[in-house]
PDB file of C-alpha atoms in Angstrom:
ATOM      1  CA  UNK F   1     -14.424  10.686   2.222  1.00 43.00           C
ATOM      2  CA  UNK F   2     -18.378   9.851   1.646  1.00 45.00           C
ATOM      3  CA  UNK F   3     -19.459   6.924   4.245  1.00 44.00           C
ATOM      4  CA  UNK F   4     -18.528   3.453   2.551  1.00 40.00           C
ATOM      5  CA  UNK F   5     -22.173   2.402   3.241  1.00 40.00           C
ATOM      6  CA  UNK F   6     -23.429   5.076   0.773  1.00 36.00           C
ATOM      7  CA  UNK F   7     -20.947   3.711  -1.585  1.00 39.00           C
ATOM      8  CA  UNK F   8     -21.282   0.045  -1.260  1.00 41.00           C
ATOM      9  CA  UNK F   9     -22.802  -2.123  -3.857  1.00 42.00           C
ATOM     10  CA  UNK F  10     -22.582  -5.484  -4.845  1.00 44.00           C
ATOM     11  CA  UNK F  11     -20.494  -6.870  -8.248  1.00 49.00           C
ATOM     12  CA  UNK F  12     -18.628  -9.459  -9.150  1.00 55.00           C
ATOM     13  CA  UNK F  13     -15.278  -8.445  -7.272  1.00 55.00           C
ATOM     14  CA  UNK F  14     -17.638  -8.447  -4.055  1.00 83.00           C
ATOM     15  CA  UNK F  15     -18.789  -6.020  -1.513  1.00 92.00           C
ATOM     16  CA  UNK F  16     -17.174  -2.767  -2.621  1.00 95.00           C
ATOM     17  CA  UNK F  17     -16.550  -0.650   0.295  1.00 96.00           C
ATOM     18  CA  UNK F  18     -14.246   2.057  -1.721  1.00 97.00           C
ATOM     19  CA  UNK F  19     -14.688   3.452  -5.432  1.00 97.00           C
ATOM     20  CA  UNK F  20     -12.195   4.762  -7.671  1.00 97.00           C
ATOM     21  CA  UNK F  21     -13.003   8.503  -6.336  1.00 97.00           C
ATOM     22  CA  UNK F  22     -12.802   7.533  -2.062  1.00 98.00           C
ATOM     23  CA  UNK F  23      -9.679   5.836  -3.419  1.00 98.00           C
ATOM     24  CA  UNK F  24      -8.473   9.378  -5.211  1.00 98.00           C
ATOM     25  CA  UNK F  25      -9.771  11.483  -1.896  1.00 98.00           C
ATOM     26  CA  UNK F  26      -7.912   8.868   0.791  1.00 98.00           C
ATOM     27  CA  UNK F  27      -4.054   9.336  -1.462  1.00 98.00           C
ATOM     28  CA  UNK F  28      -5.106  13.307  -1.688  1.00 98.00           C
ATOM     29  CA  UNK F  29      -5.656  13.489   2.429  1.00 98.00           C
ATOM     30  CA  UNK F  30      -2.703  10.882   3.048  1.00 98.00           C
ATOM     31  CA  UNK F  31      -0.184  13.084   0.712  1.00 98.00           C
ATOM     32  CA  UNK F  32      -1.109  16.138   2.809  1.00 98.00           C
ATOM     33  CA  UNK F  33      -0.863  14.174   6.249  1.00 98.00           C
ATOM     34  CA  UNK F  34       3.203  12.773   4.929  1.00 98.00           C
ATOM     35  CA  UNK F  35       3.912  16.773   3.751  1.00 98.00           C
ATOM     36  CA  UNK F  36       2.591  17.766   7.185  1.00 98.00           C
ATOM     37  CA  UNK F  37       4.490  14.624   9.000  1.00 97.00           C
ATOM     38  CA  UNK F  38       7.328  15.973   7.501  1.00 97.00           C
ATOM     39  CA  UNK F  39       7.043  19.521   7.998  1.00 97.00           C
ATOM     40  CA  UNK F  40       7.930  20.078   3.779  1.00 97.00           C
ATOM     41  CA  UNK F  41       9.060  17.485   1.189  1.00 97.00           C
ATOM     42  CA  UNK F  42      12.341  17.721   1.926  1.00 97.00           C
ATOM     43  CA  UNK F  43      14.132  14.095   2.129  1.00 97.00           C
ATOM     44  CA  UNK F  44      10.432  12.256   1.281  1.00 98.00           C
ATOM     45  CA  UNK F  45      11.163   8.965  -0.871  1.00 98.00           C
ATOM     46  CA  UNK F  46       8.178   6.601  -1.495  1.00 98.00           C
ATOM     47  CA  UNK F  47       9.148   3.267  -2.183  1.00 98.00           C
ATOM     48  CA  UNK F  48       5.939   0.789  -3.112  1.00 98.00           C
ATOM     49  CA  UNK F  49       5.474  -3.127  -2.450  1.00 98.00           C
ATOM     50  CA  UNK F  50       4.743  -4.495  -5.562  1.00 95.00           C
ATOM     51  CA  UNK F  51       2.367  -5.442  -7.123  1.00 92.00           C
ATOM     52  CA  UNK F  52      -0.367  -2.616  -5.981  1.00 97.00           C
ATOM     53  CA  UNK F  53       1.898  -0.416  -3.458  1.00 98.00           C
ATOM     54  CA  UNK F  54       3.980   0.984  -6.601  1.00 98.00           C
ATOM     55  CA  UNK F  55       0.809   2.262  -8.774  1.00 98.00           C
ATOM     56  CA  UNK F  56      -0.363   3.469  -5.352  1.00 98.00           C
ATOM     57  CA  UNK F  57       3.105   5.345  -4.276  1.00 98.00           C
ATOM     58  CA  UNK F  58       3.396   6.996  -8.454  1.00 98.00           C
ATOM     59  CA  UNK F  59      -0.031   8.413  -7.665  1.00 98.00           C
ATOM     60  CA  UNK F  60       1.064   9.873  -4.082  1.00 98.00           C
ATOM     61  CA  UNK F  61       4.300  11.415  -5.673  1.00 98.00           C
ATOM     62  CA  UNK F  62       1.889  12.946  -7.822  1.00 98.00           C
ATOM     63  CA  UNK F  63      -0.308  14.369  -5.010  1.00 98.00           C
ATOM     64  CA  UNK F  64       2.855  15.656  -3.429  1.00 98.00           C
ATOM     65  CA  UNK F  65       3.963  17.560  -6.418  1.00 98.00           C
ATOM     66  CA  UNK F  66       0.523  18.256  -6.679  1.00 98.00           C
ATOM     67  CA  UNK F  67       0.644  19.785  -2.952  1.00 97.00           C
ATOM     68  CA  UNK F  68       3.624  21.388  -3.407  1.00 97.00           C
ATOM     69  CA  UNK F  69       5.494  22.722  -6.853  1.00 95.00           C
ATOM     70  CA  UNK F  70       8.975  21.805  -5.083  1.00 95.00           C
ATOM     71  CA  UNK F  71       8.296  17.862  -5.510  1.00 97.00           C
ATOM     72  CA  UNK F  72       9.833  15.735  -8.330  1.00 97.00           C
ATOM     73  CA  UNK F  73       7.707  12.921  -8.566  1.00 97.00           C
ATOM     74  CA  UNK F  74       9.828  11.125 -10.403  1.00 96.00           C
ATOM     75  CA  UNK F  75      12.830  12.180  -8.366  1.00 97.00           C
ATOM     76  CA  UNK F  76      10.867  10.582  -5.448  1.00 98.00           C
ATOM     77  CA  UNK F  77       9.320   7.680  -6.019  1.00 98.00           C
ATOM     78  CA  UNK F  78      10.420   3.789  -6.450  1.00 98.00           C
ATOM     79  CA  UNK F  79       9.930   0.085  -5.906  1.00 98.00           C
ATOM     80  CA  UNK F  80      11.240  -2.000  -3.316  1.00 98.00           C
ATOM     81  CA  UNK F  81      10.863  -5.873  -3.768  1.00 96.00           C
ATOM     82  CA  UNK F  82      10.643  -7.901  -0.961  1.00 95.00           C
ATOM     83  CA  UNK F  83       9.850 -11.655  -2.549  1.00 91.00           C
ATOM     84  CA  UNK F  84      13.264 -13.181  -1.046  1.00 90.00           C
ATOM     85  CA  UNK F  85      12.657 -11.695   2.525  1.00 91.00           C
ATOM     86  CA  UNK F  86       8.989 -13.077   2.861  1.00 82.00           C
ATOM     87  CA  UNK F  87       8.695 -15.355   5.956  1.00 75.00           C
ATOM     88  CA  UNK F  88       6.448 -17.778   3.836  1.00 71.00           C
ATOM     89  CA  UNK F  89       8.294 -19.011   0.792  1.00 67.00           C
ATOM     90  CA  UNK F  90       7.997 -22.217   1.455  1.00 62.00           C
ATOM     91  CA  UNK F  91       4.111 -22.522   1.788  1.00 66.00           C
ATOM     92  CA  UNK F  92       3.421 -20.194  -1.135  1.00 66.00           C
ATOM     93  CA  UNK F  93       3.674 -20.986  -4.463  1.00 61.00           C
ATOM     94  CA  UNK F  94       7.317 -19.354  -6.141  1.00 61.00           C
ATOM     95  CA  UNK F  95       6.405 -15.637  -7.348  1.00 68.00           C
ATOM     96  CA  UNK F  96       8.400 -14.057 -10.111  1.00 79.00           C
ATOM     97  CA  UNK F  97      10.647 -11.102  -8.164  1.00 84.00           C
ATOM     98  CA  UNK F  98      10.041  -7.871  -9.400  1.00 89.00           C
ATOM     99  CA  UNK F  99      12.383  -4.657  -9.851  1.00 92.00           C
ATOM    100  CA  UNK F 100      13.878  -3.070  -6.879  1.00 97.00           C
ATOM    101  CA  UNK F 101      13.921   0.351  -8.371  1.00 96.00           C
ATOM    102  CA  UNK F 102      15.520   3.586  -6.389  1.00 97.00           C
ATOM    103  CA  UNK F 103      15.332   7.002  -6.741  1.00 96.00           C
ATOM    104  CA  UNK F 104      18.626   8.575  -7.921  1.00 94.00           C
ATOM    105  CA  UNK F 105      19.510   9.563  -4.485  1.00 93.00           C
ATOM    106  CA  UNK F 106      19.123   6.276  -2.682  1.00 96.00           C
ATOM    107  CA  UNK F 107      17.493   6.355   0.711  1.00 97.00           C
ATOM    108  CA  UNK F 108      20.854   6.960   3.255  1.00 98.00           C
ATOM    109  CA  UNK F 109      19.450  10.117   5.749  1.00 98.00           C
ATOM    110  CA  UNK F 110      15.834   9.679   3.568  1.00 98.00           C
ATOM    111  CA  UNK F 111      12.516   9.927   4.802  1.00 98.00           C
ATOM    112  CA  UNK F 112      11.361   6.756   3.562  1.00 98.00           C
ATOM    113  CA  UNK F 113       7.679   6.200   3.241  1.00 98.00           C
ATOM    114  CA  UNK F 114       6.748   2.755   2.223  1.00 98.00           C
ATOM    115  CA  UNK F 115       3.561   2.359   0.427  1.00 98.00           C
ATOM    116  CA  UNK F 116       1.177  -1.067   0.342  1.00 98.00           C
ATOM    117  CA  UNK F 117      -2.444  -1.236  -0.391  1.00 98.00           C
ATOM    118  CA  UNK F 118      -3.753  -3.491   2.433  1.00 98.00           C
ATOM    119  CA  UNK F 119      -2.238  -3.779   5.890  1.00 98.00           C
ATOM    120  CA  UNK F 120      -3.155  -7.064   7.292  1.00 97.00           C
ATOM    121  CA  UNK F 121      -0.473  -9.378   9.407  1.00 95.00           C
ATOM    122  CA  UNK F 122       2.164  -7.173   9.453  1.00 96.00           C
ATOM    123  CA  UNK F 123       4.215  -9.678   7.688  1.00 95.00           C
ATOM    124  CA  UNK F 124       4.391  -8.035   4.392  1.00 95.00           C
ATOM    125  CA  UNK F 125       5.780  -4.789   6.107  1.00 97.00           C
ATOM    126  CA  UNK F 126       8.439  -6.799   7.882  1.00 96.00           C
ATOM    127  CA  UNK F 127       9.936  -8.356   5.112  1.00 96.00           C
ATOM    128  CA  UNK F 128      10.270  -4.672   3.639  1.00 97.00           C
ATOM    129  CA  UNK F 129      12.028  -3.611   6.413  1.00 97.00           C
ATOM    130  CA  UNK F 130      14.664  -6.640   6.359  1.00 96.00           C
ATOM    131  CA  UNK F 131      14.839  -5.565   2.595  1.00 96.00           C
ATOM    132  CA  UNK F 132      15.647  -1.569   3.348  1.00 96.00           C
ATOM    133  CA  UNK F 133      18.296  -3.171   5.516  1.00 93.00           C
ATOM    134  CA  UNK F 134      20.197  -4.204   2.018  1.00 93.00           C
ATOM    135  CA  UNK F 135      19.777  -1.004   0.421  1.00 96.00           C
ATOM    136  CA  UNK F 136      20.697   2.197   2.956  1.00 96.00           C
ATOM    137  CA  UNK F 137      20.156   3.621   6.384  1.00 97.00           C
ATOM    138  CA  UNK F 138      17.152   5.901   5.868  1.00 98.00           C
ATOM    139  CA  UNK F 139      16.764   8.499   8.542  1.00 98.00           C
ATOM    140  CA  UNK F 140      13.061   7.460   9.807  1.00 98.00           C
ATOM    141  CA  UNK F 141      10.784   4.562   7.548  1.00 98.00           C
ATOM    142  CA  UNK F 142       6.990   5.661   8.000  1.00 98.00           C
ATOM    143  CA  UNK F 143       4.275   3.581   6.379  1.00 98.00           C
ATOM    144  CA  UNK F 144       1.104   4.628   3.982  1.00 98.00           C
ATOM    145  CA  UNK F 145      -1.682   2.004   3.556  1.00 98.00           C
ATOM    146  CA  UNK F 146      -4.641   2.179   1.326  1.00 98.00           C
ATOM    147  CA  UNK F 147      -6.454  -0.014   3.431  1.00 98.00           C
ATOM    148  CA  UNK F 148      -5.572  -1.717   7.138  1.00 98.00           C
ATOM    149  CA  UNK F 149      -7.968  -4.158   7.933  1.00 97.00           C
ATOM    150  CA  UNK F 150      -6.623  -5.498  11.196  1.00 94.00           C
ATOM    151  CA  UNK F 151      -5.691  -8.866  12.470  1.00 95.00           C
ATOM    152  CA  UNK F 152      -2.264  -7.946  12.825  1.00 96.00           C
ATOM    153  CA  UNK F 153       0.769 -11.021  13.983  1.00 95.00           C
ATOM    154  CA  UNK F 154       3.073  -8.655  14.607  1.00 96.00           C
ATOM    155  CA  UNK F 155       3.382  -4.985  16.107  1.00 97.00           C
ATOM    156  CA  UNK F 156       3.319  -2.811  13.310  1.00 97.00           C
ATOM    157  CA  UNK F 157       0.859   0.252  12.510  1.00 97.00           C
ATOM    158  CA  UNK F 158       0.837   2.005   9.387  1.00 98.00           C
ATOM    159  CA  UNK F 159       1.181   5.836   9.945  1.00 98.00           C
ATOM    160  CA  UNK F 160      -1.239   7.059   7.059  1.00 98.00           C
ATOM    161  CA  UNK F 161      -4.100   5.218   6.488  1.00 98.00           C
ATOM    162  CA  UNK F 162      -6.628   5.695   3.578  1.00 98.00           C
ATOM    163  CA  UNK F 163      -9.412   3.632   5.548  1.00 97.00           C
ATOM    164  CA  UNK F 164      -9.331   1.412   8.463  1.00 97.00           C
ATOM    165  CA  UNK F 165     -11.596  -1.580   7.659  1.00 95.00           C
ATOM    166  CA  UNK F 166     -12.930  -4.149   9.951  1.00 91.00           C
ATOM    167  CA  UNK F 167     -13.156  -7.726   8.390  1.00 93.00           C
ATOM    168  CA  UNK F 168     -12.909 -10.900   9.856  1.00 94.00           C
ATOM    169  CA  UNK F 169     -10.137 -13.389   9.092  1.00 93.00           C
ATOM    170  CA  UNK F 170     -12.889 -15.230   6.728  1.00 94.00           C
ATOM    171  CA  UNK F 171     -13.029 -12.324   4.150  1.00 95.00           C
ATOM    172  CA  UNK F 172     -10.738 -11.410   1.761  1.00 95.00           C
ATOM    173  CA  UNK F 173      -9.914  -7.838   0.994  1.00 96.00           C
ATOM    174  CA  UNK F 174      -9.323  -7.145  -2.953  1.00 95.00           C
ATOM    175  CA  UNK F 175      -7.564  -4.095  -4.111  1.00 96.00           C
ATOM    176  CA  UNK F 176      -8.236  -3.378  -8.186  1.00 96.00           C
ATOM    177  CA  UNK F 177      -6.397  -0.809 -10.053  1.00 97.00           C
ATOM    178  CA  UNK F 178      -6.526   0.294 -13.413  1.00 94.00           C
ATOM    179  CA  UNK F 179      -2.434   0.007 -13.767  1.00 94.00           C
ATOM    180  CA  UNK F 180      -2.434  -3.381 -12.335  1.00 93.00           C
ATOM    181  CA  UNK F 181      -5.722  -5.032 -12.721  1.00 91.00           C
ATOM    182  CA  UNK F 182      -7.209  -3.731 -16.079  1.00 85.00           C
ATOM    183  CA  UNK F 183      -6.704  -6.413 -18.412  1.00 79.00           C
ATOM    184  CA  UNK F 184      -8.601  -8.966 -15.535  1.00 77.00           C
ATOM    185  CA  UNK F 185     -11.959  -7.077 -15.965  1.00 74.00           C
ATOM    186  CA  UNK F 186     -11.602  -4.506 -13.452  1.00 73.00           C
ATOM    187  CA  UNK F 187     -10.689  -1.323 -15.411  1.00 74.00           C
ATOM    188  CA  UNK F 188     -11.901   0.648 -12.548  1.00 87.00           C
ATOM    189  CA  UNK F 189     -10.147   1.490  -9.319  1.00 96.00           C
ATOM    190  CA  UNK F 190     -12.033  -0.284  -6.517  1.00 96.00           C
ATOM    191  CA  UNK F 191     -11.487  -2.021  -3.134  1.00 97.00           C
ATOM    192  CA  UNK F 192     -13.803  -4.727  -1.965  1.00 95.00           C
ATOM    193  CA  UNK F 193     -14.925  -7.117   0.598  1.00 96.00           C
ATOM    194  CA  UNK F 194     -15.118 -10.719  -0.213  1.00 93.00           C
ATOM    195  CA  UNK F 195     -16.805 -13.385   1.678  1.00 86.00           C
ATOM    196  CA  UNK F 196     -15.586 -17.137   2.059  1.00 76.00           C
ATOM    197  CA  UNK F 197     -17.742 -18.405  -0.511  1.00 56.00           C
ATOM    198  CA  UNK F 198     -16.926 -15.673  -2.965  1.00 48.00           C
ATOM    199  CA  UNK F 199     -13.049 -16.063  -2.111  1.00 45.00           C
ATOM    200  CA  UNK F 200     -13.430 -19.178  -3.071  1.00 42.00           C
ATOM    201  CA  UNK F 201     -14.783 -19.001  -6.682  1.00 41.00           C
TER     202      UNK F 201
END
């Protein structure tokens, strides 16, 4: 991955600290690390966090398949919601809940590999696992991030990471993908830094 300071530059969306291709080169090295965490694809599911973690976890089943010819990636990937196990319902406005979508074979004796784009609190990851609790007994639950920026409430660490990015509690990180984010002006993939005052407008 080129140095985000050679990449940096300064647009609407903020600071951008990753473009579309780092974004492509961190889920191409974080596919190979989960095949070689794994020893082989056998058992792999990847379940993404809505909204950005399931565009992110599609393009990682395709890297897998990509990595090796005995991956499905549609046999491996889906969606797990986690809106009614967030800890902060009540100081958040309501959010629609999306699709809890599993792979034919469910997750019991699974590899489970859940997949989010930033990695901040920790709180986000929790409520995930409270929702796997619902679905199955997987055999292990790893974790792929995009980004993990720090600050964390509670001890969890993401086991792939795509970049570790140091921000202070002021700045906002903002993940844009085509899939998710191209009809709000942001066709391309990008991840950026925003300060308070640009949070803010």
């Amino acid at each position: 991955m080129a140095p985000a300071s050679a990449e940096e530059r300064s647009v609407s969306a903020g600071r951008v600290v990753l473009s579309g291709g780092d974004i492509d080169r961190a889920l191409t090295r974080i596919a190979h690390e989960i095949l070689e965490a794994n020893r082989g694809p056998e058992g792999i599911v990847l379940l993404g966090i809505p909204r950005r973690g399931y565009p992110l976890a599609v393009r990682l089943a395709a890297k897998l398949a990509a990595a090796d010819p005995a991956v499905d990636p549609a046999a491996v990937v889906g969606q797990l919601d986690i809106t009614m196990f967030r800890d902060d319902l009540s100081r958040q406005p309501t959010r629609p809940p999306a699709r809890t979508i599993l792979p034919a074979g469910g997750i019991d004796d699974k590899v489970v590999v859940l997949v989010d784009d930033v990695l901040f609190s920790g709180r986000t990851i929790r409520a995930a696992l409270d929702a796997l609790v619902d679905l199955g007994r997987p055999r292990s639950v790893r974790l792929a991030v995009l980004v993990d920026r720090g600050h964390r409430e509670l001890p969890i660490r993401a086991d792939h990471v795509g970049k570790n990015l140091p921000t202070s509690r002021a700045e906002k990180v903002r993940v844009r993908l085509a899939e998710v984010d191209a009809g709000s002006g942001f066709p391309e993939d990008l991840v950026a830094i925003e300060g308070p005052k640009e949070a803010t407008q």
